[in-house]
Amino acid sequence: MNEFKSKTTHIVIPVSIDASVDTVFPLVSPIEEYKWIPGWKCKLVHYPRDIIAQGAIFIEISSAPFLIGNYNGKTTWTVVEYEPENYKLHFRLDNKKSSSLYKIELSDDGQGKTKGKLDFTFTAINIRGNQLVENKVEEKIHIMLSVLYTLLKYYSENNKLLSSAELRTMIPLEKMLNVKDKILVLLNRLAKSKMIDKDRERFLEKFSNK
């Protein structure tokens, strides 16, 4: 029997946002993402006092078409490093095919704006995960991170949500994905629309009352 050898891939997206890092950094949490990711839903597993911290855990399916290759697979996010004073937040992402490290590291650019990087290392945990790497999963992860970055940048600079229609004009997924992946994205949107997320309702109400 051949010994399993894990395959990995690494993607980095540079960050440059015309807003202060103290404005941008707090937005990178599952609760704040209700504000700036259209249709965002998740399940908060461990989130004491509704504050992101070391060891916080949540589960989502939005990344399934990109990280797992299906439309409703669950990925569990765990905060493995949180240094708000250094604007550093690292997540471990675990699902049935991979265990990845996602590093969000930001800083002030010296002119009151934000610079940094979104750094993602995908590590397969089984043969199916290796198959994703062989089928260029890095391209899909790059698209996923580009979408997140575009949404974050727009909200940080304009203080309003970028609609799905506006996003499609900036990142034309129809041209970037093959037919199978387009179908997975559409099915994923449908699956999310049917999800019950009481936290989403609670926090959107809280945000609207501020």
C-alpha atoms as an extended CHARMM CRD file, in Angstrom:
* protein
*
       210  EXT
         1         1  MET       CA              0.0000000000        0.0000000000        0.0000000000  PROA      1               0.0000000000
         2         2  ASN       CA              1.3190000000        3.4250000000       -0.9520000000  PROA      2               0.0000000000
         3         3  GLU       CA              1.8180000000        5.8400000000        1.9290000000  PROA      3               0.0000000000
         4         4  PHE       CA             -0.3870000000        8.9120000000        1.6770000000  PROA      4               0.0000000000
         5         5  LYS       CA              1.5780000000       12.0750000000        0.9390000000  PROA      5               0.0000000000
         6         6  SER       CA             -0.3030000000       15.3010000000        1.4630000000  PROA      6               0.0000000000
         7         7  LYS       CA             -0.2620000000       17.9530000000       -1.2430000000  PROA      7               0.0000000000
         8         8  THR       CA             -0.4040000000       21.6630000000       -0.4430000000  PROA      8               0.0000000000
         9         9  THR       CA             -0.9000000000       24.9240000000       -2.2630000000  PROA      9               0.0000000000
        10        10  HSD       CA             -0.3220000000       28.5120000000       -1.2030000000  PROA      10              0.0000000000
        11        11  ILE       CA             -2.1730000000       31.6780000000       -2.2540000000  PROA      11              0.0000000000
        12        12  VAL       CA             -1.5130000000       35.2910000000       -1.2420000000  PROA      12              0.0000000000
        13        13  ILE       CA             -3.7220000000       38.2950000000       -1.9770000000  PROA      13              0.0000000000
        14        14  PRO       CA             -2.1330000000       41.7110000000       -1.2650000000  PROA      14              0.0000000000
        15        15  VAL       CA             -4.3530000000       44.1470000000        0.6380000000  PROA      15              0.0000000000
        16        16  SER       CA             -4.5650000000       47.9030000000       -0.0070000000  PROA      16              0.0000000000
        17        17  ILE       CA             -7.6230000000       49.6820000000        1.3900000000  PROA      17              0.0000000000
        18        18  ASP       CA             -8.3500000000       53.4100000000        1.5370000000  PROA      18              0.0000000000
        19        19  ALA       CA             -9.5180000000       53.2560000000        5.1500000000  PROA      19              0.0000000000
        20        20  SER       CA             -7.7790000000       53.0920000000        8.5090000000  PROA      20              0.0000000000
        21        21  VAL       CA             -6.6420000000       49.7090000000        9.7800000000  PROA      21              0.0000000000
        22        22  ASP       CA             -8.6760000000       50.3390000000       12.9440000000  PROA      22              0.0000000000
        23        23  THR       CA            -11.7480000000       50.4720000000       10.7180000000  PROA      23              0.0000000000
        24        24  VAL       CA            -10.8650000000       47.4510000000        8.5920000000  PROA      24              0.0000000000
        25        25  PHE       CA             -9.5170000000       44.9110000000       11.0810000000  PROA      25              0.0000000000
        26        26  PRO       CA            -12.6400000000       44.5970000000       13.2950000000  PROA      26              0.0000000000
        27        27  LEU       CA            -14.6520000000       43.6540000000       10.1930000000  PROA      27              0.0000000000
        28        28  VAL       CA            -12.8320000000       40.3440000000        9.7410000000  PROA      28              0.0000000000
        29        29  SER       CA            -14.9930000000       38.3150000000       12.0990000000  PROA      29              0.0000000000
        30        30  PRO       CA            -18.0230000000       36.0820000000       11.4330000000  PROA      30              0.0000000000
        31        31  ILE       CA            -20.3730000000       38.5240000000       13.1720000000  PROA      31              0.0000000000
        32        32  GLU       CA            -19.1530000000       41.6490000000       11.3840000000  PROA      32              0.0000000000
        33        33  GLU       CA            -19.3000000000       39.7590000000        8.0940000000  PROA      33              0.0000000000
        34        34  TYR       CA            -23.0890000000       39.9630000000        8.2650000000  PROA      34              0.0000000000
        35        35  LYS       CA            -22.5330000000       43.6280000000        7.3860000000  PROA      35              0.0000000000
        36        36  TRP       CA            -20.4100000000       43.2420000000        4.2830000000  PROA      36              0.0000000000
        37        37  ILE       CA            -20.8550000000       39.7570000000        2.7560000000  PROA      37              0.0000000000
        38        38  PRO       CA            -24.1640000000       39.4250000000        0.8440000000  PROA      38              0.0000000000
        39        39  GLY       CA            -26.1780000000       36.4810000000        2.1540000000  PROA      39              0.0000000000
        40        40  TRP       CA            -23.5470000000       35.5430000000        4.7460000000  PROA      40              0.0000000000
        41        41  LYS       CA            -24.6930000000       32.8330000000        7.1560000000  PROA      41              0.0000000000
        42        42  CYS       CA            -22.8150000000       30.6690000000        9.6310000000  PROA      42              0.0000000000
        43        43  LYS       CA            -23.2000000000       28.7120000000       12.8420000000  PROA      43              0.0000000000
        44        44  LEU       CA            -21.4010000000       30.1330000000       15.8480000000  PROA      44              0.0000000000
        45        45  VAL       CA            -20.0950000000       27.1240000000       17.7760000000  PROA      45              0.0000000000
        46        46  HSD       CA            -17.9050000000       28.8030000000       20.3790000000  PROA      46              0.0000000000
        47        47  TYR       CA            -18.1730000000       32.5610000000       20.5260000000  PROA      47              0.0000000000
        48        48  PRO       CA            -18.2850000000       33.7660000000       24.1580000000  PROA      48              0.0000000000
        49        49  ARG       CA            -19.7870000000       37.2240000000       24.7160000000  PROA      49              0.0000000000
        50        50  ASP       CA            -20.2130000000       37.5990000000       20.9400000000  PROA      50              0.0000000000
        51        51  ILE       CA            -16.5740000000       38.6780000000       20.6690000000  PROA      51              0.0000000000
        52        52  ILE       CA            -13.9400000000       37.1260000000       18.4390000000  PROA      52              0.0000000000
        53        53  ALA       CA            -11.0210000000       35.7310000000       20.4370000000  PROA      53              0.0000000000
        54        54  GLN       CA             -8.4690000000       32.9590000000       20.5300000000  PROA      54              0.0000000000
        55        55  GLY       CA            -10.2680000000       29.6390000000       20.2310000000  PROA      55              0.0000000000
        56        56  ALA       CA            -13.4710000000       31.0230000000       18.7120000000  PROA      56              0.0000000000
        57        57  ILE       CA            -15.1750000000       28.5430000000       16.3720000000  PROA      57              0.0000000000
        58        58  PHE       CA            -17.8030000000       28.8030000000       13.6480000000  PROA      58              0.0000000000
        59        59  ILE       CA            -19.0220000000       26.6640000000       10.7430000000  PROA      59              0.0000000000
        60        60  GLU       CA            -20.0250000000       27.7840000000        7.2370000000  PROA      60              0.0000000000
        61        61  ILE       CA            -20.8460000000       26.3480000000        3.8020000000  PROA      61              0.0000000000
        62        62  SER       CA            -20.1070000000       29.4300000000        1.6410000000  PROA      62              0.0000000000
        63        63  SER       CA            -16.6100000000       28.1410000000        0.8430000000  PROA      63              0.0000000000
        64        64  ALA       CA            -17.7980000000       24.6540000000       -0.1870000000  PROA      64              0.0000000000
        65        65  PRO       CA            -17.6440000000       25.1820000000       -3.9890000000  PROA      65              0.0000000000
        66        66  PHE       CA            -14.0900000000       26.5020000000       -3.6800000000  PROA      66              0.0000000000
        67        67  LEU       CA            -12.5260000000       24.4080000000       -0.8910000000  PROA      67              0.0000000000
        68        68  ILE       CA            -14.4260000000       21.1200000000       -1.0500000000  PROA      68              0.0000000000
        69        69  GLY       CA            -15.7640000000       20.8710000000       -4.5810000000  PROA      69              0.0000000000
        70        70  ASN       CA            -19.4240000000       20.5340000000       -3.6150000000  PROA      70              0.0000000000
        71        71  TYR       CA            -22.2390000000       22.9490000000       -2.8280000000  PROA      71              0.0000000000
        72        72  ASN       CA            -23.0340000000       22.3640000000        0.8460000000  PROA      72              0.0000000000
        73        73  GLY       CA            -20.0060000000       20.8500000000        2.5770000000  PROA      73              0.0000000000
        74        74  LYS       CA            -19.2150000000       22.2730000000        6.0010000000  PROA      74              0.0000000000
        75        75  THR       CA            -15.9350000000       23.9250000000        6.9200000000  PROA      75              0.0000000000
        76        76  THR       CA            -15.0980000000       24.6160000000       10.5660000000  PROA      76              0.0000000000
        77        77  TRP       CA            -13.1050000000       27.7770000000       11.2910000000  PROA      77              0.0000000000
        78        78  THR       CA            -11.0680000000       28.0300000000       14.4910000000  PROA      78              0.0000000000
        79        79  VAL       CA             -9.1540000000       31.1180000000       15.5890000000  PROA      79              0.0000000000
        80        80  VAL       CA             -5.6260000000       29.8580000000       16.2370000000  PROA      80              0.0000000000
        81        81  GLU       CA             -3.9150000000       33.2330000000       16.5970000000  PROA      81              0.0000000000
        82        82  TYR       CA             -5.4800000000       36.5620000000       17.5140000000  PROA      82              0.0000000000
        83        83  GLU       CA             -3.3580000000       39.6650000000       18.0780000000  PROA      83              0.0000000000
        84        84  PRO       CA             -5.6220000000       42.7190000000       17.6970000000  PROA      84              0.0000000000
        85        85  GLU       CA             -2.8080000000       45.0320000000       18.7660000000  PROA      85              0.0000000000
        86        86  ASN       CA             -0.8520000000       43.8160000000       15.7290000000  PROA      86              0.0000000000
        87        87  TYR       CA             -3.9230000000       43.5000000000       13.4620000000  PROA      87              0.0000000000
        88        88  LYS       CA             -3.2600000000       39.7990000000       13.0320000000  PROA      88              0.0000000000
        89        89  LEU       CA             -5.9020000000       37.0570000000       12.8380000000  PROA      89              0.0000000000
        90        90  HSD       CA             -5.2060000000       33.4460000000       11.8510000000  PROA      90              0.0000000000
        91        91  PHE       CA             -7.8340000000       30.7610000000       11.2460000000  PROA      91              0.0000000000
        92        92  ARG       CA             -7.5240000000       27.0020000000       10.8360000000  PROA      92              0.0000000000
        93        93  LEU       CA            -10.1030000000       25.6880000000        8.3650000000  PROA      93              0.0000000000
        94        94  ASP       CA            -11.0730000000       22.0390000000        8.6500000000  PROA      94              0.0000000000
        95        95  ASN       CA            -13.3380000000       20.0310000000        6.3700000000  PROA      95              0.0000000000
        96        96  LYS       CA            -13.5360000000       16.4760000000        5.0280000000  PROA      96              0.0000000000
        97        97  LYS       CA            -10.8150000000       17.0450000000        2.4250000000  PROA      97              0.0000000000
        98        98  SER       CA             -8.3920000000       19.5970000000        3.8480000000  PROA      98              0.0000000000
        99        99  SER       CA             -6.9940000000       21.4420000000        6.8290000000  PROA      99              0.0000000000
       100       100  SER       CA             -5.8670000000       24.9320000000        5.8710000000  PROA      100             0.0000000000
       101       101  LEU       CA             -4.3270000000       27.9810000000        7.4920000000  PROA      101             0.0000000000
       102       102  TYR       CA             -5.7710000000       31.3700000000        6.6000000000  PROA      102             0.0000000000
       103       103  LYS       CA             -3.7410000000       34.3350000000        7.8250000000  PROA      103             0.0000000000
       104       104  ILE       CA             -5.1510000000       37.8630000000        7.7790000000  PROA      104             0.0000000000
       105       105  GLU       CA             -2.3670000000       40.3230000000        8.5890000000  PROA      105             0.0000000000
       106       106  LEU       CA             -2.9010000000       44.0690000000        8.2880000000  PROA      106             0.0000000000
       107       107  SER       CA             -1.0620000000       47.2550000000        9.2070000000  PROA      107             0.0000000000
       108       108  ASP       CA             -1.1380000000       51.0080000000        8.7750000000  PROA      108             0.0000000000
       109       109  ASP       CA              0.5800000000       52.1350000000        5.5750000000  PROA      109             0.0000000000
       110       110  GLY       CA              1.9170000000       55.3060000000        7.2150000000  PROA      110             0.0000000000
       111       111  GLN       CA             -0.7140000000       57.4890000000        5.5710000000  PROA      111             0.0000000000
       112       112  GLY       CA             -3.7630000000       56.4110000000        7.5270000000  PROA      112             0.0000000000
       113       113  LYS       CA             -4.7030000000       53.6240000000        5.1070000000  PROA      113             0.0000000000
       114       114  THR       CA             -4.5140000000       49.8390000000        5.3510000000  PROA      114             0.0000000000
       115       115  LYS       CA             -2.0070000000       47.4810000000        3.7930000000  PROA      115             0.0000000000
       116       116  GLY       CA             -1.3750000000       43.7910000000        4.3490000000  PROA      116             0.0000000000
       117       117  LYS       CA             -2.1560000000       40.3730000000        2.9500000000  PROA      117             0.0000000000
       118       118  LEU       CA             -4.5970000000       37.4870000000        2.8900000000  PROA      118             0.0000000000
       119       119  ASP       CA             -2.3890000000       34.4070000000        3.0910000000  PROA      119             0.0000000000
       120       120  PHE       CA             -3.9430000000       30.9690000000        2.5350000000  PROA      120             0.0000000000
       121       121  THR       CA             -2.2290000000       27.5680000000        2.7290000000  PROA      121             0.0000000000
       122       122  PHE       CA             -4.3910000000       24.6300000000        1.6580000000  PROA      122             0.0000000000
       123       123  THR       CA             -3.2820000000       21.2090000000        2.9100000000  PROA      123             0.0000000000
       124       124  ALA       CA             -4.9860000000       18.0370000000        1.7280000000  PROA      124             0.0000000000
       125       125  ILE       CA             -5.7710000000       15.4380000000        4.4000000000  PROA      125             0.0000000000
       126       126  ASN       CA             -6.6970000000       12.5420000000        2.0880000000  PROA      126             0.0000000000
       127       127  ILE       CA             -6.6450000000       11.3980000000       -1.5330000000  PROA      127             0.0000000000
       128       128  ARG       CA             -9.7400000000       13.4590000000       -2.3680000000  PROA      128             0.0000000000
       129       129  GLY       CA             -7.9800000000       16.5310000000       -1.0420000000  PROA      129             0.0000000000
       130       130  ASN       CA             -4.9360000000       15.7440000000       -3.1620000000  PROA      130             0.0000000000
       131       131  GLN       CA             -7.2070000000       15.4880000000       -6.1850000000  PROA      131             0.0000000000
       132       132  LEU       CA             -8.3850000000       19.0360000000       -5.5440000000  PROA      132             0.0000000000
       133       133  VAL       CA             -4.7850000000       20.2480000000       -5.5740000000  PROA      133             0.0000000000
       134       134  GLU       CA             -4.1090000000       18.3360000000       -8.7880000000  PROA      134             0.0000000000
       135       135  ASN       CA             -7.1920000000       19.9750000000      -10.3170000000  PROA      135             0.0000000000
       136       136  LYS       CA             -5.8540000000       23.4670000000       -9.5210000000  PROA      136             0.0000000000
       137       137  VAL       CA             -7.7870000000       24.2480000000       -6.3640000000  PROA      137             0.0000000000
       138       138  GLU       CA             -5.4700000000       27.2570000000       -5.9350000000  PROA      138             0.0000000000
       139       139  GLU       CA             -7.3140000000       29.0100000000       -8.7790000000  PROA      139             0.0000000000
       140       140  LYS       CA            -10.6400000000       28.5560000000       -6.9910000000  PROA      140             0.0000000000
       141       141  ILE       CA             -9.1980000000       29.7030000000       -3.6780000000  PROA      141             0.0000000000
       142       142  HSD       CA             -7.7470000000       32.7580000000       -5.4180000000  PROA      142             0.0000000000
       143       143  ILE       CA            -11.2220000000       33.5910000000       -6.7230000000  PROA      143             0.0000000000
       144       144  MET       CA            -12.7460000000       33.0890000000       -3.2630000000  PROA      144             0.0000000000
       145       145  LEU       CA            -10.1800000000       35.3510000000       -1.5960000000  PROA      145             0.0000000000
       146       146  SER       CA            -10.5260000000       37.9580000000       -4.3550000000  PROA      146             0.0000000000
       147       147  VAL       CA            -14.2770000000       38.0830000000       -3.7620000000  PROA      147             0.0000000000
       148       148  LEU       CA            -13.8000000000       38.4680000000       -0.0030000000  PROA      148             0.0000000000
       149       149  TYR       CA            -11.1770000000       41.1620000000       -0.4780000000  PROA      149             0.0000000000
       150       150  THR       CA            -13.3420000000       43.1000000000       -2.9380000000  PROA      150             0.0000000000
       151       151  LEU       CA            -16.3090000000       43.0090000000       -0.5510000000  PROA      151             0.0000000000
       152       152  LEU       CA            -14.1820000000       44.0360000000        2.4340000000  PROA      152             0.0000000000
       153       153  LYS       CA            -12.4810000000       46.8520000000        0.5390000000  PROA      153             0.0000000000
       154       154  TYR       CA            -15.7590000000       48.2490000000       -0.7670000000  PROA      154             0.0000000000
       155       155  TYR       CA            -17.4770000000       48.2160000000        2.6130000000  PROA      155             0.0000000000
       156       156  SER       CA            -14.4560000000       49.6920000000        4.4010000000  PROA      156             0.0000000000
       157       157  GLU       CA            -14.1640000000       52.5460000000        1.8920000000  PROA      157             0.0000000000
       158       158  ASN       CA            -17.8770000000       53.2380000000        1.3730000000  PROA      158             0.0000000000
       159       159  ASN       CA            -19.5290000000       52.0530000000        4.5970000000  PROA      159             0.0000000000
       160       160  LYS       CA            -22.1320000000       50.1000000000        2.6510000000  PROA      160             0.0000000000
       161       161  LEU       CA            -22.6230000000       46.6090000000        1.3090000000  PROA      161             0.0000000000
       162       162  LEU       CA            -21.5740000000       45.8120000000       -2.2390000000  PROA      162             0.0000000000
       163       163  SER       CA            -24.5300000000       44.0490000000       -3.8340000000  PROA      163             0.0000000000
       164       164  SER       CA            -24.1880000000       40.6810000000       -5.5450000000  PROA      164             0.0000000000
       165       165  ALA       CA            -25.0270000000       42.3030000000       -8.8980000000  PROA      165             0.0000000000
       166       166  GLU       CA            -22.3220000000       44.9570000000       -8.4520000000  PROA      166             0.0000000000
       167       167  LEU       CA            -19.8400000000       42.3020000000       -7.3860000000  PROA      167             0.0000000000
       168       168  ARG       CA            -20.4620000000       40.3170000000      -10.5650000000  PROA      168             0.0000000000
       169       169  THR       CA            -19.4800000000       43.3410000000      -12.6570000000  PROA      169             0.0000000000
       170       170  MET       CA            -16.1930000000       43.6280000000      -10.7320000000  PROA      170             0.0000000000
       171       171  ILE       CA            -15.4330000000       39.8990000000      -10.5650000000  PROA      171             0.0000000000
       172       172  PRO       CA            -17.1990000000       38.1090000000      -13.4460000000  PROA      172             0.0000000000
       173       173  LEU       CA            -17.4520000000       34.6090000000      -12.0090000000  PROA      173             0.0000000000
       174       174  GLU       CA            -19.3180000000       33.4950000000      -15.1170000000  PROA      174             0.0000000000
       175       175  LYS       CA            -16.0990000000       33.9240000000      -17.0900000000  PROA      175             0.0000000000
       176       176  MET       CA            -13.7590000000       32.6080000000      -14.4040000000  PROA      176             0.0000000000
       177       177  LEU       CA            -15.5090000000       29.3380000000      -13.4980000000  PROA      177             0.0000000000
       178       178  ASN       CA            -16.2310000000       26.2510000000      -15.5560000000  PROA      178             0.0000000000
       179       179  VAL       CA            -19.7820000000       24.9550000000      -16.0020000000  PROA      179             0.0000000000
       180       180  LYS       CA            -19.5810000000       22.5330000000      -13.0660000000  PROA      180             0.0000000000
       181       181  ASP       CA            -18.3000000000       25.2100000000      -10.6890000000  PROA      181             0.0000000000
       182       182  LYS       CA            -20.9620000000       27.6840000000      -11.8100000000  PROA      182             0.0000000000
       183       183  ILE       CA            -23.6220000000       25.1190000000      -10.9660000000  PROA      183             0.0000000000
       184       184  LEU       CA            -22.0310000000       24.4920000000       -7.5630000000  PROA      184             0.0000000000
       185       185  VAL       CA            -22.0270000000       28.2320000000       -6.8000000000  PROA      185             0.0000000000
       186       186  LEU       CA            -25.6970000000       28.5410000000       -7.7690000000  PROA      186             0.0000000000
       187       187  LEU       CA            -26.6600000000       25.5030000000       -5.6780000000  PROA      187             0.0000000000
       188       188  ASN       CA            -24.6200000000       26.8950000000       -2.7960000000  PROA      188             0.0000000000
       189       189  ARG       CA            -26.5440000000       30.1750000000       -2.9090000000  PROA      189             0.0000000000
       190       190  LEU       CA            -29.7950000000       28.2260000000       -2.8570000000  PROA      190             0.0000000000
       191       191  ALA       CA            -28.6160000000       26.1040000000        0.0830000000  PROA      191             0.0000000000
       192       192  LYS       CA            -27.6210000000       29.2310000000        2.0350000000  PROA      192             0.0000000000
       193       193  SER       CA            -30.9620000000       30.8920000000        1.3280000000  PROA      193             0.0000000000
       194       194  LYS       CA            -32.6810000000       27.9390000000        3.0140000000  PROA      194             0.0000000000
       195       195  MET       CA            -30.3840000000       27.9230000000        6.0520000000  PROA      195             0.0000000000
       196       196  ILE       CA            -31.7960000000       29.0980000000        9.3640000000  PROA      196             0.0000000000
       197       197  ASP       CA            -29.3570000000       31.4610000000       11.0310000000  PROA      197             0.0000000000
       198       198  LYS       CA            -30.8250000000       33.0200000000       14.1620000000  PROA      198             0.0000000000
       199       199  ASP       CA            -27.5630000000       34.8190000000       14.8620000000  PROA      199             0.0000000000
       200       200  ARG       CA            -27.8440000000       36.6180000000       11.5220000000  PROA      200             0.0000000000
       201       201  GLU       CA            -31.3050000000       37.8990000000       12.4110000000  PROA      201             0.0000000000
       202       202  ARG       CA            -30.1560000000       38.8970000000       15.8900000000  PROA      202             0.0000000000
       203       203  PHE       CA            -27.0800000000       40.8060000000       14.7740000000  PROA      203             0.0000000000
       204       204  LEU       CA            -28.6690000000       42.5080000000       11.7700000000  PROA      204             0.0000000000
       205       205  GLU       CA            -31.3330000000       43.8250000000       14.1280000000  PROA      205             0.0000000000
       206       206  LYS       CA            -28.6200000000       44.9470000000       16.5390000000  PROA      206             0.0000000000
       207       207  PHE       CA            -26.7020000000       46.7170000000       13.7650000000  PROA      207             0.0000000000
       208       208  SER       CA            -29.8400000000       48.4890000000       12.4880000000  PROA      208             0.0000000000
       209       209  ASN       CA            -30.5750000000       49.8460000000       15.9850000000  PROA      209             0.0000000000
       210       210  LYS       CA            -27.1550000000       51.4460000000       16.3620000000  PROA      210             0.0000000000
